[in-house]
PDB file of N, CA and C in Angstrom:
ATOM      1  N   UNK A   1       0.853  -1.176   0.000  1.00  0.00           N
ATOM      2  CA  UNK A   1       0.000   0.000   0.000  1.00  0.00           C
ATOM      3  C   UNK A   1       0.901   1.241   0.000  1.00  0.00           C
ATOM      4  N   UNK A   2       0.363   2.355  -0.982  1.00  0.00           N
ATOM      5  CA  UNK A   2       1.464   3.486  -0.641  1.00  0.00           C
ATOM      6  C   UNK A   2       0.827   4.410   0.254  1.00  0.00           C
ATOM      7  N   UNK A   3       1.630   5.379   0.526  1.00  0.00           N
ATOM      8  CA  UNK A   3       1.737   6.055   1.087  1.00  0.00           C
ATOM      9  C   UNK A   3       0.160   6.740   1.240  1.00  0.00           C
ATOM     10  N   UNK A   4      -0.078   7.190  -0.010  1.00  0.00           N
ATOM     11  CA  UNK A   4      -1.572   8.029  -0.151  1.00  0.00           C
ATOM     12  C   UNK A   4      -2.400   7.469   0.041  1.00  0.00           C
ATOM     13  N   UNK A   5      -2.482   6.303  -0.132  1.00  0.00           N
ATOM     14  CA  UNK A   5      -3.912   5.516   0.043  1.00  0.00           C
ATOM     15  C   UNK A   5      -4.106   5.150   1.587  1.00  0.00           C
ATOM     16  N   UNK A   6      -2.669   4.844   2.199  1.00  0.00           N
ATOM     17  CA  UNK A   6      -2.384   4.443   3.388  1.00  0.00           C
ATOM     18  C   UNK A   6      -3.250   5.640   4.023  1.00  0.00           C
ATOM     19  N   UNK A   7      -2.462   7.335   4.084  1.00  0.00           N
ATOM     20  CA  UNK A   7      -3.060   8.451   4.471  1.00  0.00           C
ATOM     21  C   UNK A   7      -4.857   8.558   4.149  1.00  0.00           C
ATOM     22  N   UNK A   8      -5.107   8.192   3.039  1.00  0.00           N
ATOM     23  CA  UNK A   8      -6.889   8.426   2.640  1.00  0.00           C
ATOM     24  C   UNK A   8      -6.929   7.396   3.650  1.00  0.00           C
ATOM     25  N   UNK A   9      -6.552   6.616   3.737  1.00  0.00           N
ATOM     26  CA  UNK A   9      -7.854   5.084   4.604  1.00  0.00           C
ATOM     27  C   UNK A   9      -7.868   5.768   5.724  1.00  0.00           C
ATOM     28  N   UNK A  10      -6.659   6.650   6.457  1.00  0.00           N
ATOM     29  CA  UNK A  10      -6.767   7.151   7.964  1.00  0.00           C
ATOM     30  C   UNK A  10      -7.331   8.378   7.677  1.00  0.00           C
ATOM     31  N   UNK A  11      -7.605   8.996   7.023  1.00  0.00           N
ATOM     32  CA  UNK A  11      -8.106  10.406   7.095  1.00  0.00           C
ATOM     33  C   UNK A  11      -9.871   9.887   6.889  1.00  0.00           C
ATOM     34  N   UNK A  12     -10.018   8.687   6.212  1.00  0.00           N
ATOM     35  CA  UNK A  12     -11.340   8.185   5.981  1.00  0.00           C
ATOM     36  C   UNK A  12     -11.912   7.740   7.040  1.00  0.00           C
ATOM     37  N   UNK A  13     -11.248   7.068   8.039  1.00  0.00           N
ATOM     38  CA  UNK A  13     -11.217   6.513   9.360  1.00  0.00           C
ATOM     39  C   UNK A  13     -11.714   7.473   9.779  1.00  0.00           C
ATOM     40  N   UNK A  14     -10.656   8.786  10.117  1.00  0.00           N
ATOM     41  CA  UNK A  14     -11.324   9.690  11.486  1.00  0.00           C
ATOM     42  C   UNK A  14     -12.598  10.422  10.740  1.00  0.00           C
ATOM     43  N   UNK A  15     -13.078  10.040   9.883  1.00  0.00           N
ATOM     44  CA  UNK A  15     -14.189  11.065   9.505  1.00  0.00           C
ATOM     45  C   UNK A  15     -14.186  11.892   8.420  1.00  0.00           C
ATOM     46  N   UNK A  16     -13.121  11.875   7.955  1.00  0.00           N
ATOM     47  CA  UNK A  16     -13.411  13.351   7.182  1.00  0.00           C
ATOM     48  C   UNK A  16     -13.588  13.129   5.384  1.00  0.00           C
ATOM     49  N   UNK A  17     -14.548  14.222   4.894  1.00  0.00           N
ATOM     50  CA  UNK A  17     -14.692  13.579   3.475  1.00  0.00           C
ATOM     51  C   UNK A  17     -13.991  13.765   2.680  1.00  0.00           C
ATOM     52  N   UNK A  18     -14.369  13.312   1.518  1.00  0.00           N
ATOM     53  CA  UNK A  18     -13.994  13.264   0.303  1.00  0.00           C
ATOM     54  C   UNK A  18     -13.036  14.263  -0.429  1.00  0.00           C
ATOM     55  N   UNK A  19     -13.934  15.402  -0.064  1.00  0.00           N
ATOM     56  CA  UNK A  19     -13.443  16.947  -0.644  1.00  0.00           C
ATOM     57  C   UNK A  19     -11.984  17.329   0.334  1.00  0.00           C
ATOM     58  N   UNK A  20     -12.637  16.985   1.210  1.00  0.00           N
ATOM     59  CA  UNK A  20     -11.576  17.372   2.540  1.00  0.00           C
ATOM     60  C   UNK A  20     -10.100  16.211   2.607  1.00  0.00           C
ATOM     61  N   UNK A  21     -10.305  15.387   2.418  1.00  0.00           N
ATOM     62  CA  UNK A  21      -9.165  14.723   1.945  1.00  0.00           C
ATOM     63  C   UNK A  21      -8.405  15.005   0.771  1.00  0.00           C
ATOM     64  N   UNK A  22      -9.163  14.988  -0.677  1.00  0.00           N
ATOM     65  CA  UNK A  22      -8.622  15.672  -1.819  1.00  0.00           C
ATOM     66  C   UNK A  22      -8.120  17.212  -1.767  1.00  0.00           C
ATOM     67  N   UNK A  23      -8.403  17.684  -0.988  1.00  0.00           N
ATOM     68  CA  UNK A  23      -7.856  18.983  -1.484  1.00  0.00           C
ATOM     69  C   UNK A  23      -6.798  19.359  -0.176  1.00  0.00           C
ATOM     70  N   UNK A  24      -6.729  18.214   1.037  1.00  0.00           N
ATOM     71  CA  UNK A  24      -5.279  18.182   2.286  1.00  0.00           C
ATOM     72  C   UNK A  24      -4.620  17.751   1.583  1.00  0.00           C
ATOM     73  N   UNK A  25      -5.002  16.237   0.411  1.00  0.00           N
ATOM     74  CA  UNK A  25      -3.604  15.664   0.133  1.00  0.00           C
ATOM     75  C   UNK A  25      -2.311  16.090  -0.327  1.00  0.00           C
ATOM     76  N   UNK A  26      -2.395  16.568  -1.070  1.00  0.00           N
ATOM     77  CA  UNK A  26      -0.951  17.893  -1.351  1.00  0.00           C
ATOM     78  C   UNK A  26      -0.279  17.882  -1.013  1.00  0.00           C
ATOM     79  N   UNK A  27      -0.705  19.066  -0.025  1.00  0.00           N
ATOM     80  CA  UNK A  27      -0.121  19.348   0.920  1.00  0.00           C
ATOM     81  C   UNK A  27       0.342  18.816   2.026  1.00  0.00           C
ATOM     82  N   UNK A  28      -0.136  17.469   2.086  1.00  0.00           N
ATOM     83  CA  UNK A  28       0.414  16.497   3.297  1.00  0.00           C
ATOM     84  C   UNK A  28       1.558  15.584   2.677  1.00  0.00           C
ATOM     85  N   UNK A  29       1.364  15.319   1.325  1.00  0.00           N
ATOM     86  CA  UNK A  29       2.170  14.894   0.735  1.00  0.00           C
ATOM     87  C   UNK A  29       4.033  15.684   0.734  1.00  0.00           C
ATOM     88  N   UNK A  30       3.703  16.562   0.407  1.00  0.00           N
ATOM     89  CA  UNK A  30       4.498  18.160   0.145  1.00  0.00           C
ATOM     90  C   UNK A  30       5.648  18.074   1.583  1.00  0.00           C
ATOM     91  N   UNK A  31       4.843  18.153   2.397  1.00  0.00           N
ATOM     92  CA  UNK A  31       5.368  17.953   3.674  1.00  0.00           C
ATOM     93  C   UNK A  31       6.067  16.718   4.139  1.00  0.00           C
ATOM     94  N   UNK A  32       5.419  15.673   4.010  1.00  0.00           N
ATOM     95  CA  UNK A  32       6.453  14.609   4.125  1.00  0.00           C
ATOM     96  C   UNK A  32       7.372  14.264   3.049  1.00  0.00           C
ATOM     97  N   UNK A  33       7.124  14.710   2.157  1.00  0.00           N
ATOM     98  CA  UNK A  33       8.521  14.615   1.186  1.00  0.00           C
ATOM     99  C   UNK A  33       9.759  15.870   1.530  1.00  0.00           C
ATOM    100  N   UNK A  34       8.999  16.978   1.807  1.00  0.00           N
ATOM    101  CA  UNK A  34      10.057  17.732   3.134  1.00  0.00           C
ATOM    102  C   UNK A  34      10.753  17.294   4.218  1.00  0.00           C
ATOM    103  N   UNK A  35      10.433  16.216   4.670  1.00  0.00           N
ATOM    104  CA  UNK A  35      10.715  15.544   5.716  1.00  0.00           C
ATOM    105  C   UNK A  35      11.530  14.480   5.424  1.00  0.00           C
ATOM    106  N   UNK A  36      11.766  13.799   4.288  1.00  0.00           N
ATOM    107  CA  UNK A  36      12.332  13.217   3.453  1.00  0.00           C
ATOM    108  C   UNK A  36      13.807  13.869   3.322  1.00  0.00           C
ATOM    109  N   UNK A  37      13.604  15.076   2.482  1.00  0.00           N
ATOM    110  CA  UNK A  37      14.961  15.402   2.205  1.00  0.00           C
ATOM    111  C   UNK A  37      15.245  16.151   3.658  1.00  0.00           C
ATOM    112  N   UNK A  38      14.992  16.473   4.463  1.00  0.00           N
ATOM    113  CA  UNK A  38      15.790  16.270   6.126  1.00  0.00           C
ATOM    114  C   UNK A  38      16.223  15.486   6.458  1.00  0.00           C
ATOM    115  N   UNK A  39      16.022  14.336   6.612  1.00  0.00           N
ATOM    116  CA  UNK A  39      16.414  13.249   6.838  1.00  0.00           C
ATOM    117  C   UNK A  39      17.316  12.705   6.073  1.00  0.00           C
ATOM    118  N   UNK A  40      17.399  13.012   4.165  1.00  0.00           N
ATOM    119  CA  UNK A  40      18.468  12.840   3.539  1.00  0.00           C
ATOM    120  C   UNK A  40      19.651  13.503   4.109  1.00  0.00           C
ATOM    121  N   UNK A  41      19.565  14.578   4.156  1.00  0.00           N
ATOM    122  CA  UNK A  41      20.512  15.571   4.664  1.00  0.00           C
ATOM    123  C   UNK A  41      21.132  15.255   5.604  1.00  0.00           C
ATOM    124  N   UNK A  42      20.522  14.624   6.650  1.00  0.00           N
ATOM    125  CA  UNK A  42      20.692  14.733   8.045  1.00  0.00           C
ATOM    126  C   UNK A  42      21.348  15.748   9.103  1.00  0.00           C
ATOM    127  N   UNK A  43      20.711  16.275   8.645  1.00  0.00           N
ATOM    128  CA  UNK A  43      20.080  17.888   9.661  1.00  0.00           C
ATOM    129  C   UNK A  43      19.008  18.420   9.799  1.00  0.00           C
ATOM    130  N   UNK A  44      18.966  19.323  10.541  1.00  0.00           N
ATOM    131  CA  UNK A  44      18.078  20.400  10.130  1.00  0.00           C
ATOM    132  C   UNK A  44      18.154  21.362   9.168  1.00  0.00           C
ATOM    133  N   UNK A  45      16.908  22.054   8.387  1.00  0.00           N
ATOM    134  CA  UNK A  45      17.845  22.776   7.355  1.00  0.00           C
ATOM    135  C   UNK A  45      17.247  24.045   8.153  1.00  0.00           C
ATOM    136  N   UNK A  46      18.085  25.108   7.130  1.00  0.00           N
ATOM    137  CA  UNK A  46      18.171  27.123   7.635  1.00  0.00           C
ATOM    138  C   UNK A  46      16.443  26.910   6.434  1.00  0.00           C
ATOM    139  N   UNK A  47      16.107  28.419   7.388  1.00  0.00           N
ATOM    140  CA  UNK A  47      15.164  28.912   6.800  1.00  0.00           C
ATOM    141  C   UNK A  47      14.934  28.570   5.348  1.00  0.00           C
ATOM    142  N   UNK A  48      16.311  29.409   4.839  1.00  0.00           N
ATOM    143  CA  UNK A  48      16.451  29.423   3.253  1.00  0.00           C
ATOM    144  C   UNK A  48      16.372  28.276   2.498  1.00  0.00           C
ATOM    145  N   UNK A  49      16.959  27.633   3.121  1.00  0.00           N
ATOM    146  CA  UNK A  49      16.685  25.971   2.746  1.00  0.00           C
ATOM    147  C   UNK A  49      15.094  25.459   3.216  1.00  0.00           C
ATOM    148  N   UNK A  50      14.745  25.391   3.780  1.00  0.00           N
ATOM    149  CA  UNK A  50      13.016  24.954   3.491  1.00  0.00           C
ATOM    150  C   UNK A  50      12.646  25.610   2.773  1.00  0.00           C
ATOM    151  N   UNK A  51      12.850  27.090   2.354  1.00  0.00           N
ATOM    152  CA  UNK A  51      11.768  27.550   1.413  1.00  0.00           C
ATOM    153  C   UNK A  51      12.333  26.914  -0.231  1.00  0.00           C
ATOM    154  N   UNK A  52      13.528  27.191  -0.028  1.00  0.00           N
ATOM    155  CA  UNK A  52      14.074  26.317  -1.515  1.00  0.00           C
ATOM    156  C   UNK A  52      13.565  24.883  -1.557  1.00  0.00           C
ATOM    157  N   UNK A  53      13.180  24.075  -0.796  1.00  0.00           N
ATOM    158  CA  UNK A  53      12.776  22.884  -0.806  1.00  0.00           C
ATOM    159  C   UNK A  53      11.354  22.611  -1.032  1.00  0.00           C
ATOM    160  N   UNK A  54      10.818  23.884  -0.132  1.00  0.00           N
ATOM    161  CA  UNK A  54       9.204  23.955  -0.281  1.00  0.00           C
ATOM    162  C   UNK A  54       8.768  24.188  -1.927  1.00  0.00           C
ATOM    163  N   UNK A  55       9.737  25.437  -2.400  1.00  0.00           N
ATOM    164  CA  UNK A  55       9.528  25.777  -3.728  1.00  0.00           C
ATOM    165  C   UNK A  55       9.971  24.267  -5.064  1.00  0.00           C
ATOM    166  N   UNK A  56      11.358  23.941  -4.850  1.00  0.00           N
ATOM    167  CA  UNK A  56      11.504  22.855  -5.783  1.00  0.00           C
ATOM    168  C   UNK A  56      10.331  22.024  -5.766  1.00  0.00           C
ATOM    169  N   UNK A  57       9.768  21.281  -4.626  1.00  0.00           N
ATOM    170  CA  UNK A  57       8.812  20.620  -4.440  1.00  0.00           C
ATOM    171  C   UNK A  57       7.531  20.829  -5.065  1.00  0.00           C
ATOM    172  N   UNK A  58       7.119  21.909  -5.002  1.00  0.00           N
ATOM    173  CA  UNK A  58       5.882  22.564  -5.468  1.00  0.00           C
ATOM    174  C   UNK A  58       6.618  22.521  -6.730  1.00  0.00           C
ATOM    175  N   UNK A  59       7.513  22.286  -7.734  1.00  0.00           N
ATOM    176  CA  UNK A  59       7.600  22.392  -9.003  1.00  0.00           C
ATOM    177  C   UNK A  59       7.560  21.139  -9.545  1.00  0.00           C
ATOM    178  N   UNK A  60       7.875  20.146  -8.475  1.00  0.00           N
ATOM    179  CA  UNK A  60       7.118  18.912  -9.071  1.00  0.00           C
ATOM    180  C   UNK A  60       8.797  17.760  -8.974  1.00  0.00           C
ATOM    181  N   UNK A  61       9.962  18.528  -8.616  1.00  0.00           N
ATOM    182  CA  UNK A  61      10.862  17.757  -8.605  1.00  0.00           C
ATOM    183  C   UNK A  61      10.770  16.876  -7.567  1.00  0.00           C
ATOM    184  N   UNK A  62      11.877  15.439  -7.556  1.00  0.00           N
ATOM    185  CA  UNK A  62      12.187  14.645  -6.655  1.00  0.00           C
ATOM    186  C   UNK A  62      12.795  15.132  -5.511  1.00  0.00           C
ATOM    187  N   UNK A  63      12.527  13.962  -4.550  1.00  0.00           N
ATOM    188  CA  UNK A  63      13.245  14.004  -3.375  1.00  0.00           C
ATOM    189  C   UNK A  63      14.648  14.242  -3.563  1.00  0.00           C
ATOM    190  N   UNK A  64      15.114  13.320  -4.549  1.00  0.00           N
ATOM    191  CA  UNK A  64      16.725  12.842  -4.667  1.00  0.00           C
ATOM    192  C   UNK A  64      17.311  14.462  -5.549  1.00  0.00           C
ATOM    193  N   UNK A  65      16.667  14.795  -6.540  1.00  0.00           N
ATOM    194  CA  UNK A  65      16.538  15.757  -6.867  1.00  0.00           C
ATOM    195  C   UNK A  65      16.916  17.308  -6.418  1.00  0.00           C
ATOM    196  N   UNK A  66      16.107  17.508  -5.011  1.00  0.00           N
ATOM    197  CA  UNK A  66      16.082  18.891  -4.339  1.00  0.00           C
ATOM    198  C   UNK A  66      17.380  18.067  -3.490  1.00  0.00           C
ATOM    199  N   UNK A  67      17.199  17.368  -2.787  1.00  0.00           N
ATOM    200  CA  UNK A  67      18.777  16.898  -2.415  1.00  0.00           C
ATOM    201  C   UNK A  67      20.102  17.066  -3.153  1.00  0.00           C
ATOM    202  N   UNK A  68      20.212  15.970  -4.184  1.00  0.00           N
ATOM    203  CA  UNK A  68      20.923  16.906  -4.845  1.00  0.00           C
ATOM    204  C   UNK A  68      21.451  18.524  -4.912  1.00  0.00           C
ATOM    205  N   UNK A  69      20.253  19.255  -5.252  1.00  0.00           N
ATOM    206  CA  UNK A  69      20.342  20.582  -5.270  1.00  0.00           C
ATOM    207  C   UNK A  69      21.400  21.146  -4.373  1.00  0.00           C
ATOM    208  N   UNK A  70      20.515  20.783  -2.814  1.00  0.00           N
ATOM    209  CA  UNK A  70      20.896  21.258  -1.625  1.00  0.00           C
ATOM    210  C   UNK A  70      22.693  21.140  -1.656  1.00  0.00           C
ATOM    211  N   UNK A  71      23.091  19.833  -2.079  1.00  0.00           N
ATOM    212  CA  UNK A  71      24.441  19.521  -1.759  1.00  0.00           C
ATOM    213  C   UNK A  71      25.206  19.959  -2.985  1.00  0.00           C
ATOM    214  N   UNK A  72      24.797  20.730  -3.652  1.00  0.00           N
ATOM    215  CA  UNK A  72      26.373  21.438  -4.477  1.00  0.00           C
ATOM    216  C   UNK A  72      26.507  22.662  -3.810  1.00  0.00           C
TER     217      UNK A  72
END
């Protein structure tokens, strides 16, 4: 099971609908793939660095990808 469906079955669980799931997923997604490249990193990142991560992300690139980035 991935990830999203895993998240819909629990967001379906506590209640909440359809609309309300489709239009969190994103953004919940977004976020744990943020959490992802932290953990690549292994650190914490500076300000500047989440928003560069927030932004690559929102453009649709990979994890391995904005990592990359981060490390040249």
């Amino acid at each position: 099971m991935d990830v999203e469906a895993l998240l819909t079955a629990a967001l379906r669980e506590a209640g909440y609908g359809q609309d309300a799931i489709g239009s969190a997923m994103p953004r919940i997604l977004r976020i744990l793939e943020a959490e992802d490249v932290r953990i690549e990193m292994g650190r914490a990142l500076s300000r500047k660095e989440r928003e560069y991560v927030r932004l690559q992300l929102e453009l649709g690139l990979s994890v391995r990808e904005v990592v990359a980035g981060l490390k040249k």
